[in-house]
CSV table of C-alpha atoms and ligand atoms in Angstrom, one decimal:
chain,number,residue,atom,x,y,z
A,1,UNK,CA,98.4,128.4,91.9
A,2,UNK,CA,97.8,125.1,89.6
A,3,UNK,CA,96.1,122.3,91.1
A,4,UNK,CA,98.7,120.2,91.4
A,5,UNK,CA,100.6,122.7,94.0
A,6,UNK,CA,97.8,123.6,96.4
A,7,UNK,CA,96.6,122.7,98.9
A,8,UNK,CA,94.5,120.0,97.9
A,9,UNK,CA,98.0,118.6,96.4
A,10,UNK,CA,99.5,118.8,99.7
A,11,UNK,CA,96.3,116.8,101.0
A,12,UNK,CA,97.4,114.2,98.0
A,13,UNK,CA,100.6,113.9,98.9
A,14,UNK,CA,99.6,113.1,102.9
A,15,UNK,CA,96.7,110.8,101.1
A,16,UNK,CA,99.6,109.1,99.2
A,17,UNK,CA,102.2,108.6,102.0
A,18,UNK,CA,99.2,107.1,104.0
A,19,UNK,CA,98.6,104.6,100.9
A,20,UNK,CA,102.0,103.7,99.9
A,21,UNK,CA,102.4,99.7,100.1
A,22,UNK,CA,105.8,100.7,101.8
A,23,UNK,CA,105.9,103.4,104.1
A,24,UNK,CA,108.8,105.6,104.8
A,25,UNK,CA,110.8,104.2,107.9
A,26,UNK,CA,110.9,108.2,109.4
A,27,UNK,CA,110.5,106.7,112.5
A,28,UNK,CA,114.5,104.5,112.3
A,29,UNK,CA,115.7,108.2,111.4
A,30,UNK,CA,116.7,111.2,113.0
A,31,UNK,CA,115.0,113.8,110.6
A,32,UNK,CA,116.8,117.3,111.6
A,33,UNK,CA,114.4,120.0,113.1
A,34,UNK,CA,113.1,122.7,110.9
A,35,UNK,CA,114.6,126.3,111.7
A,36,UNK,CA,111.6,128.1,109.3
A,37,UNK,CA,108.4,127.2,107.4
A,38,UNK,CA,105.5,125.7,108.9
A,39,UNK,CA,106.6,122.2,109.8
A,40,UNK,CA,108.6,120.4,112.2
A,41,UNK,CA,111.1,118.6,110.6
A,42,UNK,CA,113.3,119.8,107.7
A,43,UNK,CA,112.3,118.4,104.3
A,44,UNK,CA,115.5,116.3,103.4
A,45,UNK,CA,115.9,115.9,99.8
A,46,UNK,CA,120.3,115.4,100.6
A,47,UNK,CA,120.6,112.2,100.7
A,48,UNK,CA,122.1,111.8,97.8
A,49,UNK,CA,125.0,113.8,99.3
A,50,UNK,CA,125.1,112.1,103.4
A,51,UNK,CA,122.1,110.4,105.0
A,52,UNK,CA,120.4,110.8,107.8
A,53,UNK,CA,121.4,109.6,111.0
A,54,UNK,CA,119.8,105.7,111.9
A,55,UNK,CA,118.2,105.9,115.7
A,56,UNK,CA,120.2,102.7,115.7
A,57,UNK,CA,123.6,104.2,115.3
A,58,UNK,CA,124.1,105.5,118.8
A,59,UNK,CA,123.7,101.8,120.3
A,60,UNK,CA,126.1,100.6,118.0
A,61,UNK,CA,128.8,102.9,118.8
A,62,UNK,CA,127.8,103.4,122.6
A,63,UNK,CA,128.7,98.9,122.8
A,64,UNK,CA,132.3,99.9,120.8
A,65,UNK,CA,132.7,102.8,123.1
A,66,UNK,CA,131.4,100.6,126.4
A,67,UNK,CA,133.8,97.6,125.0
A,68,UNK,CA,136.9,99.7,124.5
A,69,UNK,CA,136.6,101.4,127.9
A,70,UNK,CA,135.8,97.9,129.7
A,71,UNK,CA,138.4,96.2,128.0
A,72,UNK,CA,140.8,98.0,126.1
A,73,UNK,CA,143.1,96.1,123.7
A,74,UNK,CA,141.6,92.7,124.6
A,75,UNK,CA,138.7,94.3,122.8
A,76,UNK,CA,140.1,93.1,119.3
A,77,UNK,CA,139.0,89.3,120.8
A,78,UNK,CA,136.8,90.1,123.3
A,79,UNK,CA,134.4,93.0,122.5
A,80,UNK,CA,131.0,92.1,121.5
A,81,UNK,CA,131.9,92.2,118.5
A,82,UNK,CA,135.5,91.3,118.6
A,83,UNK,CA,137.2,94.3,116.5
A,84,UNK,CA,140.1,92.0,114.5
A,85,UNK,CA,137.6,90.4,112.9
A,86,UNK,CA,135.4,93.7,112.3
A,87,UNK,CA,135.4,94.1,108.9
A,88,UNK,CA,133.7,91.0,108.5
A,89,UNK,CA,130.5,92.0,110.3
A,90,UNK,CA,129.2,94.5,107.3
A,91,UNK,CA,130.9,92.5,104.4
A,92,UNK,CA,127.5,90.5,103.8
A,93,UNK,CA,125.4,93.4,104.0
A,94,UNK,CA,127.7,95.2,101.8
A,95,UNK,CA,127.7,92.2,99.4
A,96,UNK,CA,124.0,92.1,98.9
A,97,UNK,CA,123.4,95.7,98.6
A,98,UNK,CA,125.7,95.4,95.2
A,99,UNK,CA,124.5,92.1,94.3
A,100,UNK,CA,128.1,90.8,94.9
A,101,UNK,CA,129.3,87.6,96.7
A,102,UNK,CA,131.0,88.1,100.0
A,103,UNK,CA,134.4,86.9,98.8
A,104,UNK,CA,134.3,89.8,96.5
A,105,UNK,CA,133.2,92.1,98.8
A,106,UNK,CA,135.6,94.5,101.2
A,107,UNK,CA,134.9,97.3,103.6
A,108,UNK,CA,137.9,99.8,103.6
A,109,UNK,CA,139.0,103.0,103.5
A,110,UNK,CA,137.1,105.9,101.6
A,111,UNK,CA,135.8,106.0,98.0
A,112,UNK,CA,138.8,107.4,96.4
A,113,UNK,CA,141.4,105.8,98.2
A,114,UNK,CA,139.6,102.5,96.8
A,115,UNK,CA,139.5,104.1,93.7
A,116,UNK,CA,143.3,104.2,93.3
A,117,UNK,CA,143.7,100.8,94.8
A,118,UNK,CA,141.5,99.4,92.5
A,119,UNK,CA,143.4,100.7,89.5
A,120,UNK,CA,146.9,100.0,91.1
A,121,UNK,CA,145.5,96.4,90.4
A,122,UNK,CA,143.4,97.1,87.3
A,123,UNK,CA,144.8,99.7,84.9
A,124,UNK,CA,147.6,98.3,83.9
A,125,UNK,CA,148.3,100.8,80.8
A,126,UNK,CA,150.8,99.2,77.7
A,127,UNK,CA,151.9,101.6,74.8
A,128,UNK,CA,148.5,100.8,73.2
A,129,UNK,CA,146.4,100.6,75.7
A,130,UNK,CA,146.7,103.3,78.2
A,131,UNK,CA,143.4,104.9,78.2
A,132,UNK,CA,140.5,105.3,81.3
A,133,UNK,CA,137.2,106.0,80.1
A,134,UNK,CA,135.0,108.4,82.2
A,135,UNK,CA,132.4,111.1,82.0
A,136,UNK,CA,133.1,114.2,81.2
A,137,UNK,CA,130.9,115.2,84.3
A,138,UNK,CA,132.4,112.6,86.4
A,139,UNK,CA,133.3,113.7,90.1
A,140,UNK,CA,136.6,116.2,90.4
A,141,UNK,CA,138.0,113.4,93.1
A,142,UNK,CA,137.6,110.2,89.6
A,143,UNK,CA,139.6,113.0,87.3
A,144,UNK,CA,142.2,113.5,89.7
A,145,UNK,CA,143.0,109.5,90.1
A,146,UNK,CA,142.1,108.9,86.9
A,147,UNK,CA,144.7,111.5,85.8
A,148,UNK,CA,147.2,110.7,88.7
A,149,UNK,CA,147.4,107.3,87.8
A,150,UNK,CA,148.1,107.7,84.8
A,151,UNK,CA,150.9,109.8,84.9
A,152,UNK,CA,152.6,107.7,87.3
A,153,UNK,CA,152.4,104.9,84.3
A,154,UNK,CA,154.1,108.0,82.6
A,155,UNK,CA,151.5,108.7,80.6
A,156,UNK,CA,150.0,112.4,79.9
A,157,UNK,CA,147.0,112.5,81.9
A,158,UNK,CA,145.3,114.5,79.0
A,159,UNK,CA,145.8,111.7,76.6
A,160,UNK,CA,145.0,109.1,78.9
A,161,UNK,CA,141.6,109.7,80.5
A,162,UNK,CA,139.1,109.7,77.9
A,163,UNK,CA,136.4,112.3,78.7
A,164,UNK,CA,132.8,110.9,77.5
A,165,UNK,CA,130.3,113.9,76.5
A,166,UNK,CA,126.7,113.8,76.0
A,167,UNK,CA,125.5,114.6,72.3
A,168,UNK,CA,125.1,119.1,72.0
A,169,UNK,CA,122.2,120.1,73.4
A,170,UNK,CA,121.7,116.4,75.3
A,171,UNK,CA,122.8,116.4,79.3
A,172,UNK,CA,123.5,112.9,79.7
A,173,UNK,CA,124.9,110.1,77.4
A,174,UNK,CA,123.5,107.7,75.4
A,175,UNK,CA,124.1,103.7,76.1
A,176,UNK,CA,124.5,103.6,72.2
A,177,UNK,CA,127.1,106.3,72.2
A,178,UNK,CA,129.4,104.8,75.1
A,179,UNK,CA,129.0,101.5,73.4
A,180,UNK,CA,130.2,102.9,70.3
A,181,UNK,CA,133.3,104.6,71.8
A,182,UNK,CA,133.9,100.8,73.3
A,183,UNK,CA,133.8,99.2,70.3
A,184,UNK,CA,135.6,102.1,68.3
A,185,UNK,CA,138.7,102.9,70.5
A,186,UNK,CA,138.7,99.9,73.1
A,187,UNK,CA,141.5,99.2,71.1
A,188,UNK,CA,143.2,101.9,73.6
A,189,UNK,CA,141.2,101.9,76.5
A,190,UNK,CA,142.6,99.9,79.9
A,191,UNK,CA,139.9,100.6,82.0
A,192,UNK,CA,136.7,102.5,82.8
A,193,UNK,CA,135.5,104.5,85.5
A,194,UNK,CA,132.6,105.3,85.1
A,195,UNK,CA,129.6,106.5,87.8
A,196,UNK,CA,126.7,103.9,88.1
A,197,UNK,CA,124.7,106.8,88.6
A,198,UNK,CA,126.2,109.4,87.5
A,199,UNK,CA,126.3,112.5,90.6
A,200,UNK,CA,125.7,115.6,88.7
A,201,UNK,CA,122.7,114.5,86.3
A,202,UNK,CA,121.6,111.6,88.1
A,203,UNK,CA,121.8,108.9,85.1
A,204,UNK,CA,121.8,105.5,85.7
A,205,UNK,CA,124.1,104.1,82.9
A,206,UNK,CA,123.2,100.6,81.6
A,207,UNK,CA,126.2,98.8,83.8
A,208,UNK,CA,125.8,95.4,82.4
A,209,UNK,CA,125.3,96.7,78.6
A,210,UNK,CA,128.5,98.6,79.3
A,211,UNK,CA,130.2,96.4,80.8
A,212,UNK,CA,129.3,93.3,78.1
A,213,UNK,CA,130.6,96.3,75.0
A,214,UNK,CA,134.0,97.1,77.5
A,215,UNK,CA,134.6,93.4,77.5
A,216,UNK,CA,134.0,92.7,74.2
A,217,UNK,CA,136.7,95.1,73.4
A,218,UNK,CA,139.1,93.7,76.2
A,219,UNK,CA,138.6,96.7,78.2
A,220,UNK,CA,138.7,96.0,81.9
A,221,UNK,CA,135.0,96.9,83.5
A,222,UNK,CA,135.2,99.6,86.9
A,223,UNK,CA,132.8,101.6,88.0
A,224,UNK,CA,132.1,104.4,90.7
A,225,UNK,CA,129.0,103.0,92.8
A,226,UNK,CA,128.9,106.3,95.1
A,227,UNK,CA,125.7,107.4,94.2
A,228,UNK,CA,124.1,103.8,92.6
A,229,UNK,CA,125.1,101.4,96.3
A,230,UNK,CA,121.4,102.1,98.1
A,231,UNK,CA,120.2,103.9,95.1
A,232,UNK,CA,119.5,101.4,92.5
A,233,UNK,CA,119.5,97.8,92.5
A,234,UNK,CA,122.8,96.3,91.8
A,235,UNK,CA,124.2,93.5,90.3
A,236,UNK,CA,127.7,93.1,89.9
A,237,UNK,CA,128.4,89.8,90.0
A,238,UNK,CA,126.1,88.9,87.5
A,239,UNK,CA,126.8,91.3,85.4
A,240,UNK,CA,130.3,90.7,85.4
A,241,UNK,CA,131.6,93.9,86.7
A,242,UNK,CA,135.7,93.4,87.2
A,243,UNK,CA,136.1,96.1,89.8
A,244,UNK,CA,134.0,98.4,91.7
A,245,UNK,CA,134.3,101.4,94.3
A,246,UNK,CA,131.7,103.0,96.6
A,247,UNK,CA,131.0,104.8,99.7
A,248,UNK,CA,128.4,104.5,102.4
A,249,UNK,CA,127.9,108.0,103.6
A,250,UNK,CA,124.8,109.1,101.0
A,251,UNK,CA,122.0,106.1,100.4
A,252,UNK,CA,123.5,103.8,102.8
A,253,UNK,CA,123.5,106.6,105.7
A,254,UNK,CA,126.9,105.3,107.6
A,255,UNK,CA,127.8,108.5,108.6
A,256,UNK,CA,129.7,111.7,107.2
A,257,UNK,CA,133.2,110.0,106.1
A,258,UNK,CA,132.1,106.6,106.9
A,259,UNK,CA,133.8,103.5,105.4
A,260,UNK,CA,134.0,102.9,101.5
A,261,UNK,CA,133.2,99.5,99.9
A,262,UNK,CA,135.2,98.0,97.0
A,263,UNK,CA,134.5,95.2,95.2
A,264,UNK,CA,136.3,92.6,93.1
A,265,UNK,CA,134.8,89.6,90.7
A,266,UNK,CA,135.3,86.6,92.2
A,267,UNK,CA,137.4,85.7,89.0
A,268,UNK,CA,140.4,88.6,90.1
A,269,UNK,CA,139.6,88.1,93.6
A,270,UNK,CA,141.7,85.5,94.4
A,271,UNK,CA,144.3,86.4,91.9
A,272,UNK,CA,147.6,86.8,94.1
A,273,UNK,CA,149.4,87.7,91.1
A,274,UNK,CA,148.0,91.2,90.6
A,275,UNK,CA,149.7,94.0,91.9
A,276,UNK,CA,148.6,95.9,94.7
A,277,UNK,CA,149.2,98.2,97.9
A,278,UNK,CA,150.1,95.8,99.9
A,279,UNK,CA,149.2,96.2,103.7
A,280,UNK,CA,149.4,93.7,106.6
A,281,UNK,CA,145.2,93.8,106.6
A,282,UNK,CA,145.1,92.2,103.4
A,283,UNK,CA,147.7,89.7,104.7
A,284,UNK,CA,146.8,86.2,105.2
A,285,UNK,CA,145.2,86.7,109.2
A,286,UNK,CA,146.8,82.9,109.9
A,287,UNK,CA,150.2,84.2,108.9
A,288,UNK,CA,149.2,88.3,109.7
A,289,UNK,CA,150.5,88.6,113.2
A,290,UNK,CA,153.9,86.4,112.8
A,291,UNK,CA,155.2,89.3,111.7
A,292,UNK,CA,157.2,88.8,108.8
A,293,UNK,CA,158.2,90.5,105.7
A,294,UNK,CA,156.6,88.5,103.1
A,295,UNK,CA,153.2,89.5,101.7
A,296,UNK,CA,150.9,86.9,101.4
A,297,UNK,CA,147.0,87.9,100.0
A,298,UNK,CA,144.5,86.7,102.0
A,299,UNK,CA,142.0,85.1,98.9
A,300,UNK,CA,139.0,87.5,97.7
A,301,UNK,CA,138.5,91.3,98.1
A,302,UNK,CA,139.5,91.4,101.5
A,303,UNK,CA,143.0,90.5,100.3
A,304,UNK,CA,143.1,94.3,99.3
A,305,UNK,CA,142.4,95.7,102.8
A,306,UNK,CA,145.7,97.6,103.8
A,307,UNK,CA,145.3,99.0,107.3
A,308,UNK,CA,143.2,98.1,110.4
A,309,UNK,CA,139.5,98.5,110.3
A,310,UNK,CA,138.5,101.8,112.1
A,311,UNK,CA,135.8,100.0,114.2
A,312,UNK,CA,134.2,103.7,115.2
A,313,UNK,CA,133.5,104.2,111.7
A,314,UNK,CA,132.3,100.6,110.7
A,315,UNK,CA,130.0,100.7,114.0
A,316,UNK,CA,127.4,103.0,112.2
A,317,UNK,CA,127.7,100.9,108.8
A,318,UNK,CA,126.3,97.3,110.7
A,319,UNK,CA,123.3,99.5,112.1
A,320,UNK,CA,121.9,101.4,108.5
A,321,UNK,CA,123.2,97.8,107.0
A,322,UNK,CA,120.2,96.0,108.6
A,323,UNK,CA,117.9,98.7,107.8
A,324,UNK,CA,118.7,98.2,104.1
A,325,UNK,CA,117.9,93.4,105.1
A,326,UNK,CA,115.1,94.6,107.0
A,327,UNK,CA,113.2,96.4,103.5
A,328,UNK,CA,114.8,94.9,101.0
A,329,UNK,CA,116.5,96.6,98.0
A,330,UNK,CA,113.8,95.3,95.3
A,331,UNK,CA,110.1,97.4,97.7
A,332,UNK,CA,113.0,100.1,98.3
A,333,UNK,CA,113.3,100.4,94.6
A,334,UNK,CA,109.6,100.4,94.1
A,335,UNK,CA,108.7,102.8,96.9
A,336,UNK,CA,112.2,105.0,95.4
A,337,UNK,CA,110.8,104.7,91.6
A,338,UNK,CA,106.9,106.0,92.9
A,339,UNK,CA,108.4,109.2,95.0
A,340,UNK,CA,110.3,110.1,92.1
A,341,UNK,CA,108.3,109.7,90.0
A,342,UNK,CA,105.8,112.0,91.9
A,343,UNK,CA,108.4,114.5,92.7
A,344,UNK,CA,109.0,114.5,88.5
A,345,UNK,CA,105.1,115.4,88.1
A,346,UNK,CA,105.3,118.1,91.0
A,347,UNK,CA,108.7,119.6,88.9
A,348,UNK,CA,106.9,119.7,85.5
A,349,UNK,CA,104.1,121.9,86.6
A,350,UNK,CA,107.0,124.1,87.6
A,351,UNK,CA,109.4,124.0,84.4
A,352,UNK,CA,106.3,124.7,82.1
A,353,UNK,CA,106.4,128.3,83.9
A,354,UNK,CA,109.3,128.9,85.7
A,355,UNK,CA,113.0,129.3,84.9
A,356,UNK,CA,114.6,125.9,85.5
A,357,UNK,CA,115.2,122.5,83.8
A,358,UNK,CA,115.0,119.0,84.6
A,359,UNK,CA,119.0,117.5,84.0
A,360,UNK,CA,118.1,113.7,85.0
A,361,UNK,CA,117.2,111.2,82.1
A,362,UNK,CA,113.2,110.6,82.1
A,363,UNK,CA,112.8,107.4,81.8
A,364,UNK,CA,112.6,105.9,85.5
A,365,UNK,CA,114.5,103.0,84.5
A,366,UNK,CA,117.6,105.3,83.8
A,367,UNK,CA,117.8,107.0,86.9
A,368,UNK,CA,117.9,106.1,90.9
A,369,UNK,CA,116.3,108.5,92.9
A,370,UNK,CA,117.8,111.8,92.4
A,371,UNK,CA,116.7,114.7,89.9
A,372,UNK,CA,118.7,117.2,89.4
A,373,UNK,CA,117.7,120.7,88.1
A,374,UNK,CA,119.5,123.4,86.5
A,375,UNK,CA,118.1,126.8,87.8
A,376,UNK,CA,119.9,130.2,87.7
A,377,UNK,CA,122.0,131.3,90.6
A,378,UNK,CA,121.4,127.4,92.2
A,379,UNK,CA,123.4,128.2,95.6
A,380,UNK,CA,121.2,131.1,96.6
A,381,UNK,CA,118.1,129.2,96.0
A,382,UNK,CA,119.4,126.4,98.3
A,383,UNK,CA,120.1,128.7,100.9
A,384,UNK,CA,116.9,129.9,100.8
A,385,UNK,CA,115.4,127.2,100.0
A,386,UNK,CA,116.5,126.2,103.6
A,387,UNK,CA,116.4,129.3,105.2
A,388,UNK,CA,113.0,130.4,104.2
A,389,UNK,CA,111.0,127.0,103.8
A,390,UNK,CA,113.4,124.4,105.7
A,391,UNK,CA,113.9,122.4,102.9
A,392,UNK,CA,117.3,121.3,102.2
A,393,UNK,CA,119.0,119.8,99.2
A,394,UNK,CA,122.2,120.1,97.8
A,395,UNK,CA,124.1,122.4,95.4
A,396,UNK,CA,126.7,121.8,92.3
A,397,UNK,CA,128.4,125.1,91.2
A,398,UNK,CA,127.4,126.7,88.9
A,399,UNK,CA,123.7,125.9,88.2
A,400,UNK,CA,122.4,122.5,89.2
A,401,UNK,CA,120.2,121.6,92.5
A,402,UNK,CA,119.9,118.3,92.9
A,403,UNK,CA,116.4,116.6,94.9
A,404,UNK,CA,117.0,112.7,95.7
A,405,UNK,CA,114.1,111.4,97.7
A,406,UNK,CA,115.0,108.9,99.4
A,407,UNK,CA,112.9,105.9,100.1
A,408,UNK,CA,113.6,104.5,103.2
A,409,UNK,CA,112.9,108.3,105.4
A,410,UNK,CA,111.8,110.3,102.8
A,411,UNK,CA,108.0,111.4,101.9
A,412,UNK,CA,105.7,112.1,99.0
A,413,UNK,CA,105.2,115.5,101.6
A,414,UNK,CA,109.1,116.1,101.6
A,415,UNK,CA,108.4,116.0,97.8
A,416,UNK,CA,105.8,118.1,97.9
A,417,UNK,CA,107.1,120.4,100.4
A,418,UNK,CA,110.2,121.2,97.9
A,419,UNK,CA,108.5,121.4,95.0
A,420,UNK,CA,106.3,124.3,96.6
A,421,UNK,CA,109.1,126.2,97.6
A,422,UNK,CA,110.6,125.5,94.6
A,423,UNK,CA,108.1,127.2,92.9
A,424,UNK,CA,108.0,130.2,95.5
A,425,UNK,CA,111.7,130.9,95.0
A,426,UNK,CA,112.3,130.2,91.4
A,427,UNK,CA,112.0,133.2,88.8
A,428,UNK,CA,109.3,133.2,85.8
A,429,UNK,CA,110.3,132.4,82.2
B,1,PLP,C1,131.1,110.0,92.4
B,1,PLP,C2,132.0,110.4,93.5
B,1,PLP,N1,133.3,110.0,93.5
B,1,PLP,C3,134.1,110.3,94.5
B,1,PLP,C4,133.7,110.9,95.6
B,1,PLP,C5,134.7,111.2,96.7
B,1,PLP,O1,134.5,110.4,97.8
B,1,PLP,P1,135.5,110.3,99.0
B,1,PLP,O2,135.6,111.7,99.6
B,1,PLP,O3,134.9,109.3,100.0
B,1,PLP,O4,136.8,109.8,98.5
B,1,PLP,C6,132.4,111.3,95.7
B,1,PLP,C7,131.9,112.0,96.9
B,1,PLP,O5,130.8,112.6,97.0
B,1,PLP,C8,131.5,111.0,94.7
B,1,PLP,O6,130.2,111.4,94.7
């Protein structure tokens, strides 16, 4: 075995989680128990796909659960946290994980279903301009809005959605490339869509080079944040980003199906003119509960809430919310750009000898924490990966594993521990 997977490697990587300047919070984390291997605790390299459960989370919800069963519907003004006004308590926290402003911040829903109300309000397709630019690779749930939407403009979906490829023999794009396509056929493009990070290869797109080349070419700027929000740092605000969607259930750990986040710049945000699904939660709350018919946008993102906030699903959001204040996106980053990073050196020993290949962009500065490998027959080496060594990552069909360390519970030993296996379970060139 080379040095760099022995046992003296899994004494480095025990030396280095010792060392690092931030050490994984484990301990604000429950870390599911191993069913095989040598060790305790699973190695969870999934976070990418839901995030482990915060200790905190149970308090949160027990206090909703308590409030509702002490006071039932007084509880939207008298619970603990009064629930009317729920949606308010993880807006900040939401804000600064994107590097938004509140007022162009909103809680809501689930990633897709922001998706589409994001584009009710921001592709709006003429005869010349009809197009959404995506990824070719981007996530089956952004074709079908993408497409949806665009035939109920009445246009054919194959036409409209602009499919972006990486150069032959390349897995990801090129900054240049997407630029080009801006400045070449913005002429026709409405919108993009594109993933921050992107969930199959892991790239982190330049977001504000992007977004500059889509506005230069009158092309409004959107972008799927599902695997960037806790991933990468953010700043969409600054950058200029017109409209954004993302969930909370991978990085930010909120729970399987928990709440989505949307945001819109502060220059739409107000913007009672655009279109939109209208619902009473993104009514005016001084005019909201006299009942009438008339729609009137309460001012910022929130002004596209539609329905009541499911407090039971926004409970476990405040409590991984204040993990995220407590480190502080900028160490996370550091801490997330060092495990990679190692996990990258681990991987390279194995790809010089065994049959896989590294998908996700080499340069640290274009990716967040994931790497995703392409390895033959990738859904029976998860499983055994799991059943055999109790490490556990995720699979896309056909070919790709994908590995995202995570930096606020995950170790250079998790790292380690999937690498070895890895290199166990893999077959030689
Ligand atoms: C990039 C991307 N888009 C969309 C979705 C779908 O999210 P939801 O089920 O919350 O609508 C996911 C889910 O993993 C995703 O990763």
């Amino acid at each position: 075995m080379s040095t760099a997977l022995s046992s003296v490697g899994e004494e480095h990587a025990l030396h280095l989680d010792a060392v690092d300047p931030l050490p994984a919070r484990r301990a604000d984390f429950h870390v599911p128990p191993a069913t095989a291997g040598r060790y305790a605790e699973v190695a969870y390299m999934a976070g990418n796909s839901l995030g482990l459960q915060p200790r905190a989370t149970r308090a949160v919800l027990d206090q909703e659960l308590a409030d509702w069963a002490r006071l039932g519907v007084e509880g939207h003004l008298e619970a603990e946290r009064p629930w009317k006004p729920y949606h308010e308590f993880v807006r900040d926290g939401a804000a600064r994980l994107v590097g938004a402003l509140p007022v162009e911040t909103v809680v809501m829903n689930s990633l897709t279903v922001n998706l589409h109300l994001m584009l009710t309000s921001f592709y709006r397709p003429t005869r010349e301009r009809f197009a959404i630019l995506v990824e070719d690779s981007t996530f089956p749930s952004d074709s079908y809005a993408a497409q949806s939407q665009a035939r109920l403009h009445g246009f054919d979906s194959a036409e409209a959605v602009i499919r972006l490829r990486p150069r032959p023999g390349e897995d990801c794009l090129r900054t240049d490339d997407v630029v080009d396509v801006l400045r070449t056929r913005g002429h026709t493009i409405a919108t993009t869509m594109l993933g921050g990070v992107n969930y199959l290869t892991g790239e982190l797109m330049d977001i504000p080079a992007i977004t500059a080349a889509a506005h230069d070419a009158g092309v409004i700027a959107g972008w799927d944040l599902a695997h960037a929000a806790g991933n990468v740092p953010l700043q969409l605000h600054e950058w200029g980003v017109d409209w954004a969607a993302w969930c909370h259930y991978k990085y930010v750990n909120a729970g399987p199906g928990g709440p989505g986040g949307a945001f819109v710049h502060e220059r739409h945000a107000s913007d009672a003119s655009l279109p939109r699904l209208a619902g009473w939660w993104g009514n005016d709350p001084a005019t909201r509960f006299r009942m009438e018919p008339a729609f009137v946008p309460r001012p910022g993102a929130v002004g596209w809430q539609v329905s009541t906030p499911p407090v039971l699903a926004f409970a476990p959001l405040r409590a991984s919310l204040e993990l995220f204040d407590a480190a502080g996106m900028p160490a996370l980053r550091e801490r997330s750009l060092r495990l990679t990073g190692y996990l990258e050196t681990l991987l390279d020993v194995i790809v010089a000898e065994r049959r896989a290949q590294v998908l996700t962009p080499r340069d640290p500065a274009r990716r967040g924490c994931q790497l995703s490998l392409s390895v033959p027959d990738a859904r029976t080496l998860a499983q055994r990966l799991r059943a055999e060594h109790g490490v556990i990552c995720d699979v896309r069909e056909p070919d790709v594993i994908r590995l995202a360390p995570t930096p606020l519970y995950s170790s250079y030993h998790d790292c380690w521990r999937a690498a070895t296996a890895l290199r166990n379970l893999l077959p030689a060139r």
